[in-house]
Amino acid sequence: MIRVLARSIREYKTASILTPLLVILEVILECAIPFVTANLVTEMQNGCPMDVIWRYGLVLLAMAVASLIFGAAAGATCATASAGFGRNLRRDMFYKIQDYSFENIDKFLVSSLVTRMTTDITNVQMAFMMIIRIAIRCPLMLVFSFVMGFLMGGRLAMIFLFTIPVLTIGLILVIRAATPLFRRVFRKYDALNDSVQENVQAMRVVKSFVREDYEKQKFGAAARDVQRDFTRAERIMAINSPMMQFCVYIAMVFVMSYGSYTVITSQGLDLNVGQMSSMLTYSFQILMSLMMISMVFVMITMSLESAERIVEVLQEESTLTSPPDAVKTVRDGSIDFENVSFKYSRVANRRALADIDLHIRSGEVIGILGGTGSSKSSLIQLIPRLYDVTEGRVRVGGVDVRRYDLETLRNQVSVVLQKNVLFSGTIRDNLRWGNPEATDAEIEEACRLAQADEFIQQFPEKYDTWIEQGGTNVSGGQKQRLCIARALLKKPKILILDDSTSAVDTRTDALIRRGLREFLPETTKIIIAQRVASVQDADRIILMKGGRIHDIGSHDELMERSEAYRETYYAQNRKGGEQHAQ
């Protein structure tokens, strides 16, 4: 885990190494100051002249200033290293997630990935900051102060040999009790974020069904569940502070009482006032170091689960990768499904697709019809290799899709998915997702073919009109037409429209289909639709049922031999259906 996380330090390695070195110098000076002070007190007891006092004073001032400089420099390099580490970690996670397949995303859930990139990385960043500074400073301060205290106070320093084991055992017990609770809390954070995400995305549905109170109660229950576990963990961790304070005060009382007794009874022979004052300082440094170490362990305990969750993301390998000798040219838009079966999960019992044999010539227009759950979308997602087949193979341009370079394949297969997504930015910015190098003339031509130019021209800013996140400031039909225009700009060999004209009227739908034929005559076009009218003029129409191909043929052929197709056609064309019934 440490090795994986350490890869994200990279250019901040110098700052990460420099911080402990500066801290070491700071600690050496801080531990030397009480020793010099004790010598000054001894000299003053012996009646030294003022020049000696001035000399000691200048030395102490120089040491204090140097310690301050080293401490400030360590703080600056520590901040640079920890913030940079956090930035690199977020970038590495984001880049890794971009390479994930849909199967990988389904494994983690979106809400969990968001929590890991925010809360978990913040925890790890804070722990890293403490490790390279406080976790170096406190043990060194503890060791140096103990050695100096033993040199100055002799047997008086033996008290620390009793307090340190007590504190260590107590700290281990606290950490062992709290770690399982933190692990459970972070899982519940994922569930809580998932609930929030679901609620916000479905806000229109929540309000239309007046379910705000129900959602509030559900969220409140989940939040209280997180609060209970987190409170229990914090209570256990809180035991650490009074335990430390108790040991601090016991040690201080012992040093002051026994030290004072030794000074008085030995008349300064076994322990003088200067040594006594330095012992008090070293006692305070030792016990404060122990308290700070306990804080570091608390933070590390909290971040340990976060670190494991981050490493899970970084070590997850995409289920879809390009082969070493990948094919980087797609010959044409022909598509072949050969004995294809598909399951969304390796452990799933039910197959989403079964026994698919289908051959599509390059340039054909293929319509796909089927009821809800007939796996129409599952079929087309295998073409750009958004998922891999479970059995059989899918070929594009005569080559198995698993042999292609993924970027090459997906650049030649343009998909307008069922859930249309626009990003925050101008209309022009969104359209250039299809082709970053597209000229304004190409953008306008694609929009005219997708029947989007007409409504764009009505906006005051036209193609520079700002689109809100998710395209919430345009209608469903406008969003669909913009997504189609974006896909057209790629000029792909295969164009897939997954129910992408459901929100437009039949006239606009017909104009879009005519534009596709004229603009991309050699492109294979696959149109998934609920309306027969949307696929009626296709070269062939595929009827899907229960994850299988039920029938395939032209409109006239299916009208002649398929009862299911006729029923769908007549149900959608009431007048024709009435005549058929007569």
XYZ file of C-alpha atoms in Angstrom:
582
model
C 0.000 0.000 0.000
C 2.784 2.450 0.930
C 4.646 1.638 -2.275
C 1.559 2.371 -4.399
C 0.833 5.659 -2.640
C 4.501 6.720 -2.775
C 4.345 6.743 -6.586
C 2.189 9.861 -6.380
C 4.919 11.901 -4.625
C 6.988 12.248 -7.814
C 8.173 15.872 -8.312
C 7.584 16.606 -4.628
C 10.157 14.036 -3.513
C 12.750 16.769 -2.782
C 10.352 18.663 -0.497
C 9.330 15.384 1.169
C 12.988 14.529 1.950
C 13.998 18.094 2.877
C 11.218 18.400 5.486
C 12.563 15.651 7.823
C 16.118 17.012 7.480
C 14.976 20.496 8.522
C 12.974 18.996 11.372
C 16.052 17.111 12.634
C 18.047 20.342 12.771
C 15.166 22.077 14.567
C 14.930 19.288 17.159
C 18.692 19.261 17.820
C 18.638 22.984 18.547
C 15.530 22.769 20.739
C 17.084 19.978 22.799
C 20.383 21.854 23.090
C 18.782 25.075 24.383
C 17.847 23.669 27.873
C 21.379 22.244 28.216
C 22.952 25.657 27.504
C 20.401 27.294 29.802
C 21.326 24.894 32.643
C 25.006 25.773 32.209
C 24.108 29.485 32.313
C 22.197 29.014 35.591
C 25.161 27.119 37.063
C 27.564 29.870 35.997
C 25.295 32.501 37.548
C 25.209 30.520 40.824
C 28.977 30.506 40.796
C 29.013 34.314 40.396
C 30.160 34.636 36.789
C 30.854 38.104 35.306
C 28.378 39.840 32.928
C 30.406 39.109 29.801
C 29.824 35.382 30.381
C 26.079 36.010 30.748
C 26.073 38.093 27.557
C 27.937 35.372 25.700
C 25.483 32.713 26.805
C 22.599 35.030 25.934
C 23.856 35.586 22.372
C 24.371 31.855 21.917
C 20.827 31.130 23.132
C 19.403 33.850 20.878
C 21.245 32.472 17.845
C 20.049 28.961 18.620
C 16.450 30.132 19.052
C 16.503 32.082 15.781
C 18.082 29.166 13.910
C 15.490 26.798 15.380
C 12.731 29.179 14.293
C 14.132 29.367 10.749
C 14.457 25.597 10.453
C 10.920 25.135 11.828
C 9.408 27.680 9.438
C 11.274 26.181 6.480
C 10.115 22.686 7.483
C 6.526 23.958 7.633
C 6.805 25.469 4.143
C 8.342 22.368 2.539
C 5.864 20.137 4.391
C 2.908 22.146 3.038
C 4.348 21.986 -0.495
C 4.966 18.242 -0.294
C 1.598 17.294 1.241
C -0.511 19.535 -1.021
C 1.410 18.341 -4.076
C 1.031 14.707 -3.002
C -2.725 15.230 -2.619
C -2.949 16.825 -6.059
C -1.011 14.004 -7.717
C -3.093 11.404 -5.917
C -6.328 12.969 -7.180
C -4.940 13.197 -10.697
C -3.716 9.576 -10.639
C -7.101 8.362 -9.408
C -8.988 10.424 -11.983
C -6.774 9.208 -14.834
C -7.186 5.630 -13.635
C -10.964 5.955 -13.504
C -10.991 7.364 -17.063
C -9.492 4.052 -18.232
C -12.081 1.959 -16.376
C -14.619 -0.072 -18.277
C -18.305 0.075 -17.404
C -17.775 -3.169 -15.480
C -15.163 -1.502 -13.262
C -17.442 1.484 -12.631
C -20.292 -0.864 -11.704
C -18.006 -2.578 -9.193
C -17.148 0.594 -7.242
C -20.273 2.740 -7.782
C -19.976 6.423 -8.707
C -20.744 7.690 -5.179
C -17.952 5.571 -3.700
C -15.440 6.876 -6.259
C -16.427 10.475 -5.418
C -15.913 9.808 -1.679
C -12.524 8.260 -2.324
C -11.383 11.226 -4.439
C -12.485 13.789 -1.842
C -12.762 12.657 1.802
C -10.316 9.743 1.572
C -7.599 11.706 -0.224
C -7.950 14.576 2.272
C -7.422 12.097 5.136
C -4.356 10.567 3.474
C -2.931 14.008 2.655
C -3.258 15.069 6.304
C -1.623 11.838 7.446
C 1.250 12.329 4.985
C 1.796 15.871 6.290
C 2.013 14.551 9.846
C 4.286 11.653 8.890
C 6.993 13.741 7.189
C 7.027 16.389 9.927
C 5.399 15.571 13.266
C 6.084 11.822 13.072
C 9.774 12.654 12.543
C 9.949 15.502 15.053
C 8.246 13.823 18.015
C 10.213 10.530 18.197
C 13.474 12.444 17.740
C 12.442 14.940 20.402
C 11.497 12.039 22.650
C 14.842 10.236 22.227
C 17.041 13.348 22.402
C 15.177 14.747 25.408
C 15.339 11.421 27.223
C 19.099 11.119 26.604
C 19.722 14.722 27.658
C 17.410 14.318 30.650
C 19.286 11.199 31.738
C 22.605 13.001 31.356
C 21.348 15.984 33.365
C 19.169 14.265 35.938
C 20.452 10.715 36.212
C 18.017 8.542 38.208
C 15.364 11.246 37.980
C 14.869 10.415 34.310
C 13.907 6.815 35.166
C 10.291 7.937 35.587
C 10.019 8.042 31.783
C 10.882 4.356 31.551
C 7.581 3.675 33.345
C 5.325 6.225 31.617
C 6.343 5.419 28.022
C 5.301 1.694 28.117
C 1.994 2.591 29.810
C 1.190 5.137 27.092
C 2.278 2.771 24.303
C 0.082 -0.096 25.521
C -2.880 2.242 25.964
C -2.413 3.664 22.460
C -2.293 0.194 20.880
C -5.525 -0.825 22.613
C -7.275 2.363 21.499
C -6.202 1.913 17.866
C -7.271 -1.748 17.801
C -10.728 -0.821 19.066
C -11.237 2.168 16.747
C -9.960 0.798 13.403
C -12.957 -1.518 12.647
C -15.345 1.352 13.412
C -13.607 3.711 10.969
C -13.706 0.990 8.306
C -17.468 0.647 8.786
C -17.981 4.424 8.802
C -16.373 4.901 5.387
C -18.581 2.221 3.841
C -21.612 4.022 5.238
C -20.284 7.296 3.824
C -20.421 5.668 0.390
C -24.037 4.629 0.940
C -24.917 8.112 2.204
C -23.352 9.803 -0.829
C -25.115 7.341 -3.115
C -28.436 8.340 -1.535
C -27.668 12.051 -1.999
C -26.635 11.570 -5.622
C -29.763 9.550 -6.396
C -32.003 12.126 -4.732
C -30.464 15.130 -6.507
C -30.556 13.456 -9.925
C -34.191 12.456 -9.420
C -35.266 15.752 -7.831
C -37.994 16.354 -10.430
C -39.504 12.942 -9.705
C -39.278 13.499 -5.938
C -41.110 16.798 -6.213
C -43.710 15.567 -8.682
C -44.665 12.758 -6.269
C -44.364 15.042 -3.211
C -41.868 12.693 -1.538
C -39.611 15.342 0.006
C -40.529 14.331 3.580
C -39.846 10.679 2.853
C -36.453 11.488 1.324
C -35.600 13.712 4.306
C -36.448 10.903 6.730
C -34.416 8.383 4.693
C -31.420 10.709 4.573
C -31.771 11.547 8.272
C -31.735 7.856 9.204
C -28.608 7.232 7.113
C -26.888 10.320 8.551
C -27.703 9.238 12.123
C -26.288 5.789 11.375
C -22.999 7.367 10.261
C -23.073 9.675 13.288
C -23.485 6.766 15.729
C -20.506 4.815 14.392
C -18.334 7.910 14.076
C -19.245 9.017 17.611
C -18.297 5.604 19.004
C -14.963 5.734 17.178
C -14.264 9.302 18.348
C -15.134 8.401 21.950
C -12.622 5.573 21.874
C -9.981 7.843 20.350
C -10.801 10.537 22.936
C -9.594 8.204 25.714
C -6.101 8.832 24.408
C -6.011 12.502 25.491
C -6.867 12.133 29.223
C -4.562 9.121 29.433
C -1.722 11.247 28.061
C -2.573 14.172 30.357
C -2.596 11.874 33.376
C 0.881 10.530 32.573
C 2.159 14.065 31.901
C 1.036 15.383 35.264
C 2.249 12.316 37.162
C 5.704 12.675 35.615
C 5.794 16.446 36.212
C 4.790 16.038 39.861
C 7.430 13.353 40.355
C 10.178 15.435 38.713
C 9.306 18.558 40.693
C 8.878 16.870 44.068
C 11.732 14.362 43.889
C 13.974 16.846 42.059
C 13.383 19.557 44.655
C 14.026 17.046 47.452
C 17.328 15.983 45.795
C 18.476 19.599 45.291
C 17.778 20.504 48.920
C 19.152 17.351 50.598
C 22.299 17.129 48.477
C 22.834 20.893 48.605
C 23.257 20.891 44.828
C 25.896 18.177 44.724
C 23.728 15.424 43.152
C 21.392 17.825 41.324
C 21.707 21.599 41.136
C 19.129 24.249 40.228
C 20.293 24.482 36.603
C 19.992 20.754 36.129
C 16.607 20.816 37.841
C 15.312 23.517 35.468
C 16.583 21.640 32.406
C 14.970 18.435 33.701
C 11.612 20.204 33.884
C 12.049 21.413 30.303
C 13.070 17.970 29.062
C 10.158 16.411 30.977
C 7.774 18.756 29.240
C 9.355 18.052 25.832
C 9.214 14.291 26.350
C 5.595 14.235 27.415
C 4.479 16.713 24.763
C 6.236 14.520 22.200
C 4.276 11.534 23.467
C 1.022 13.463 23.144
C 1.876 14.541 19.600
C 2.820 10.967 18.689
C -0.584 9.865 19.909
C -2.210 12.489 17.657
C -0.204 11.179 14.702
C -1.365 7.652 15.416
C -4.970 8.835 15.663
C -4.699 10.502 12.246
C -2.959 7.480 10.743
C -5.650 5.197 12.185
C -8.357 7.322 10.567
C -6.513 7.493 7.243
C -5.490 3.833 7.088
C -8.879 2.727 5.781
C -8.911 5.716 3.417
C -5.485 4.693 2.085
C -6.657 1.133 1.458
C -9.710 2.411 -0.417
C -7.531 4.681 -2.591
C -5.101 1.857 -3.346
C -8.045 -0.337 -4.398
C -8.874 2.215 -7.101
C -5.249 2.665 -8.196
C -4.586 -1.076 -8.409
C -7.839 -1.941 -10.168
C -7.108 -2.942 -13.746
C -9.592 -2.193 -16.476
C -11.373 -5.267 -17.774
C -10.987 -3.783 -21.271
C -7.506 -3.069 -22.616
C -5.878 -2.776 -26.021
C -3.761 -5.803 -27.019
C 0.025 -5.359 -27.496
C -0.191 -5.726 -31.297
C -3.424 -3.748 -31.631
C -4.995 -3.094 -35.025
C -5.129 0.662 -35.650
C -7.184 0.858 -38.826
C -10.890 0.099 -39.209
C -11.406 -1.033 -42.815
C -15.149 -0.401 -43.115
C -18.413 -0.370 -41.170
C -19.356 -4.032 -41.552
C -20.442 -5.752 -38.302
C -20.614 -9.477 -37.541
C -22.017 -11.110 -34.396
C -20.952 -14.757 -34.319
C -22.638 -16.993 -31.705
C -22.555 -14.138 -29.194
C -23.761 -14.475 -25.612
C -23.255 -11.845 -22.951
C -23.611 -11.411 -19.175
C -22.998 -8.137 -17.324
C -21.199 -9.973 -14.541
C -19.124 -13.140 -14.541
C -21.134 -14.427 -11.566
C -24.565 -13.530 -13.028
C -26.932 -16.425 -13.652
C -28.967 -14.757 -16.403
C -27.557 -13.924 -19.829
C -28.496 -10.507 -21.213
C -27.877 -11.749 -24.787
C -27.936 -15.300 -26.064
C -27.126 -16.982 -29.394
C -26.799 -13.809 -31.463
C -25.847 -14.392 -35.099
C -26.047 -11.222 -37.119
C -24.201 -9.883 -40.163
C -24.479 -6.224 -41.205
C -22.948 -4.933 -44.429
C -21.039 -1.670 -44.464
C -23.331 1.256 -45.255
C -26.555 -0.557 -44.316
C -29.274 1.131 -42.287
C -30.420 -1.233 -39.542
C -33.400 -0.652 -37.285
C -33.802 -2.423 -33.931
C -37.174 -2.801 -32.220
C -38.095 -4.593 -29.029
C -39.876 -4.232 -25.737
C -38.337 -2.929 -22.534
C -35.696 -5.360 -21.291
C -35.166 -7.035 -24.653
C -31.436 -6.077 -24.501
C -31.388 -3.733 -27.497
C -28.866 -1.428 -25.803
C -26.804 -4.393 -24.595
C -26.433 -5.522 -28.203
C -25.049 -2.245 -29.547
C -22.708 -1.697 -26.552
C -20.665 -4.692 -27.694
C -19.820 -3.001 -31.013
C -17.557 -0.192 -29.633
C -16.419 -2.672 -26.976
C -17.967 -0.912 -24.008
C -18.312 -4.477 -22.708
C -16.690 -7.711 -23.856
C -18.717 -10.680 -25.022
C -19.019 -13.658 -22.678
C -19.106 -16.153 -25.569
C -18.544 -15.853 -29.301
C -17.094 -12.782 -30.965
C -18.006 -9.430 -32.498
C -16.162 -8.285 -35.622
C -16.022 -4.765 -37.069
C -14.494 -4.341 -40.501
C -13.729 -8.079 -40.476
C -11.572 -7.843 -37.312
C -12.468 -9.047 -33.809
C -13.104 -5.907 -31.713
C -10.797 -7.312 -29.013
C -7.873 -6.994 -31.446
C -8.397 -3.266 -32.039
C -6.729 -0.395 -30.279
C -9.615 0.885 -28.134
C -9.175 4.516 -29.140
C -9.079 3.611 -32.835
C -12.225 1.498 -32.593
C -14.243 4.003 -30.600
C -13.238 6.869 -32.870
C -14.847 4.977 -35.745
C -17.982 3.948 -33.829
C -20.034 6.959 -32.830
C -22.762 6.257 -30.257
C -25.600 8.508 -29.161
C -26.619 6.728 -25.978
C -30.110 6.423 -24.564
C -29.220 8.840 -21.749
C -28.083 11.985 -23.518
C -25.377 13.910 -21.671
C -24.219 17.473 -22.243
C -21.436 19.112 -20.264
C -21.203 22.600 -18.817
C -19.829 24.907 -21.495
C -20.993 26.525 -24.719
C -22.903 24.685 -27.441
C -19.777 24.926 -29.590
C -17.639 23.367 -26.819
C -20.069 20.466 -26.455
C -20.188 19.802 -30.191
C -16.388 19.747 -30.429
C -16.353 16.710 -28.157
C -17.128 14.872 -31.396
C -14.207 16.478 -33.224
C -11.903 18.964 -31.445
C -10.619 20.202 -34.816
C -14.061 20.830 -36.349
C -14.462 24.169 -38.083
C -17.438 26.457 -37.504
C -18.766 25.520 -40.957
C -18.597 21.783 -40.121
C -20.325 22.391 -36.790
C -23.175 24.295 -38.435
C -23.559 21.659 -41.154
C -23.815 18.855 -38.565
C -26.407 20.858 -36.632
C -28.482 21.441 -39.778
C -28.482 17.703 -40.497
C -29.466 16.980 -36.881
C -32.201 19.664 -37.096
C -30.513 21.596 -34.283
C -29.433 24.723 -36.160
C -32.974 26.117 -36.224
C -33.383 26.383 -32.437
C -29.713 27.351 -31.907
C -30.194 30.399 -34.133
C -33.042 31.521 -31.877
C -30.720 31.830 -28.874
C -29.229 35.330 -28.383
C -25.683 33.907 -28.213
C -26.348 31.236 -30.853
C -23.474 28.678 -30.820
C -21.858 30.468 -27.872
C -24.939 29.865 -25.697
C -23.932 28.434 -22.325
C -25.135 24.921 -21.509
C -25.590 24.149 -17.827
C -24.248 20.923 -16.345
C -26.280 18.013 -17.702
C -27.993 20.308 -20.239
C -30.690 21.345 -17.788
C -31.384 24.628 -19.626
C -32.411 22.951 -22.905
C -35.347 20.650 -23.615
C -35.066 16.898 -24.043
C -35.549 17.121 -27.796
C -32.960 19.884 -28.135
C -30.509 17.861 -26.069
C -31.033 14.831 -28.315
C -30.431 16.828 -31.500
C -27.240 18.376 -30.092
C -25.949 14.914 -29.166
C -26.701 13.635 -32.685
C -24.841 16.615 -34.204
C -21.898 15.891 -31.891
C -21.821 12.283 -33.119
C -22.011 13.345 -36.777
C -18.900 15.510 -36.405
C -16.825 12.370 -35.865
C -17.767 11.178 -39.393
C -17.565 7.575 -38.154
C -17.776 4.341 -40.088
C -20.561 3.178 -37.745
C -23.235 5.450 -36.251
C -25.483 4.112 -33.477
C -28.573 6.003 -32.318
C -29.918 4.377 -29.156
C -33.503 5.682 -28.965
C -31.976 9.103 -29.633
C -35.012 10.705 -31.309
C -37.673 9.702 -28.782
C -38.158 13.310 -27.620
C -38.596 14.830 -31.095
C -41.723 14.897 -33.251
C -42.160 12.509 -36.184
C -41.480 15.215 -38.804
C -38.146 16.155 -37.207
C -37.335 12.459 -36.804
C -37.888 11.913 -40.534
C -35.744 14.937 -41.433
C -32.904 13.652 -39.228
C -33.006 10.213 -40.867
C -32.998 11.750 -44.334
C -30.028 13.924 -43.370
C -28.121 10.886 -42.118
C -28.599 9.065 -45.427
C -27.395 12.068 -47.431
C -24.497 13.138 -45.189
C -23.073 9.696 -44.331
C -24.044 7.382 -47.218
C -21.174 4.935 -46.595
C -21.597 4.871 -42.817
C -23.366 1.916 -41.239
C -26.321 3.291 -39.301
C -28.019 1.413 -36.465
C -31.192 2.996 -35.111
C -32.793 1.711 -31.912
C -36.318 3.071 -31.569
C -39.686 2.530 -29.956
C -41.575 3.918 -32.969
C -41.907 1.772 -36.068
C -41.914 4.981 -38.133
C -38.335 5.676 -37.022
C -37.029 2.436 -38.597
C -39.662 1.741 -41.264
C -37.410 2.797 -44.150
C -34.349 0.892 -42.829
C -32.745 -1.733 -45.055
C -33.453 -4.344 -42.383
C -35.263 -4.312 -39.057
C -34.266 -6.541 -36.141
C -36.913 -7.624 -33.638
C -35.444 -8.339 -30.183
C -37.180 -10.402 -27.511
C -35.708 -11.723 -24.258
C -32.121 -11.062 -25.294
C -32.475 -12.962 -28.587
C -33.152 -12.013 -32.197
C -36.821 -12.863 -32.693
C -36.968 -11.937 -36.374
C -35.169 -9.878 -38.995
C -36.199 -8.438 -42.344
C -37.425 -5.366 -44.171
C -40.638 -3.568 -43.194
C -42.645 -5.316 -45.900
C -41.228 -8.734 -45.054
C -41.993 -8.357 -41.346
C -45.486 -7.042 -42.042
C -46.118 -10.189 -44.027
C -44.739 -12.828 -41.658
C -44.374 -11.357 -38.129
C -47.500 -11.076 -35.982
C -45.552 -9.214 -33.247
C -44.347 -6.609 -35.753
C -47.821 -6.133 -37.214
C -49.318 -5.663 -33.761
C -46.738 -3.018 -32.909
C -47.240 -1.261 -36.242
C -51.034 -1.188 -36.014
C -50.970 -0.152 -32.343
C -48.883 2.876 -33.294
C -50.977 3.651 -36.372
C -54.498 3.584 -34.988
C -56.265 4.210 -38.313
C -54.414 1.409 -40.022
C -55.069 -0.800 -37.019
C -58.826 -0.168 -37.231
C -58.857 -1.024 -40.932
C -56.863 -4.179 -40.212
C -59.360 -5.191 -37.521
C -62.261 -4.783 -39.995
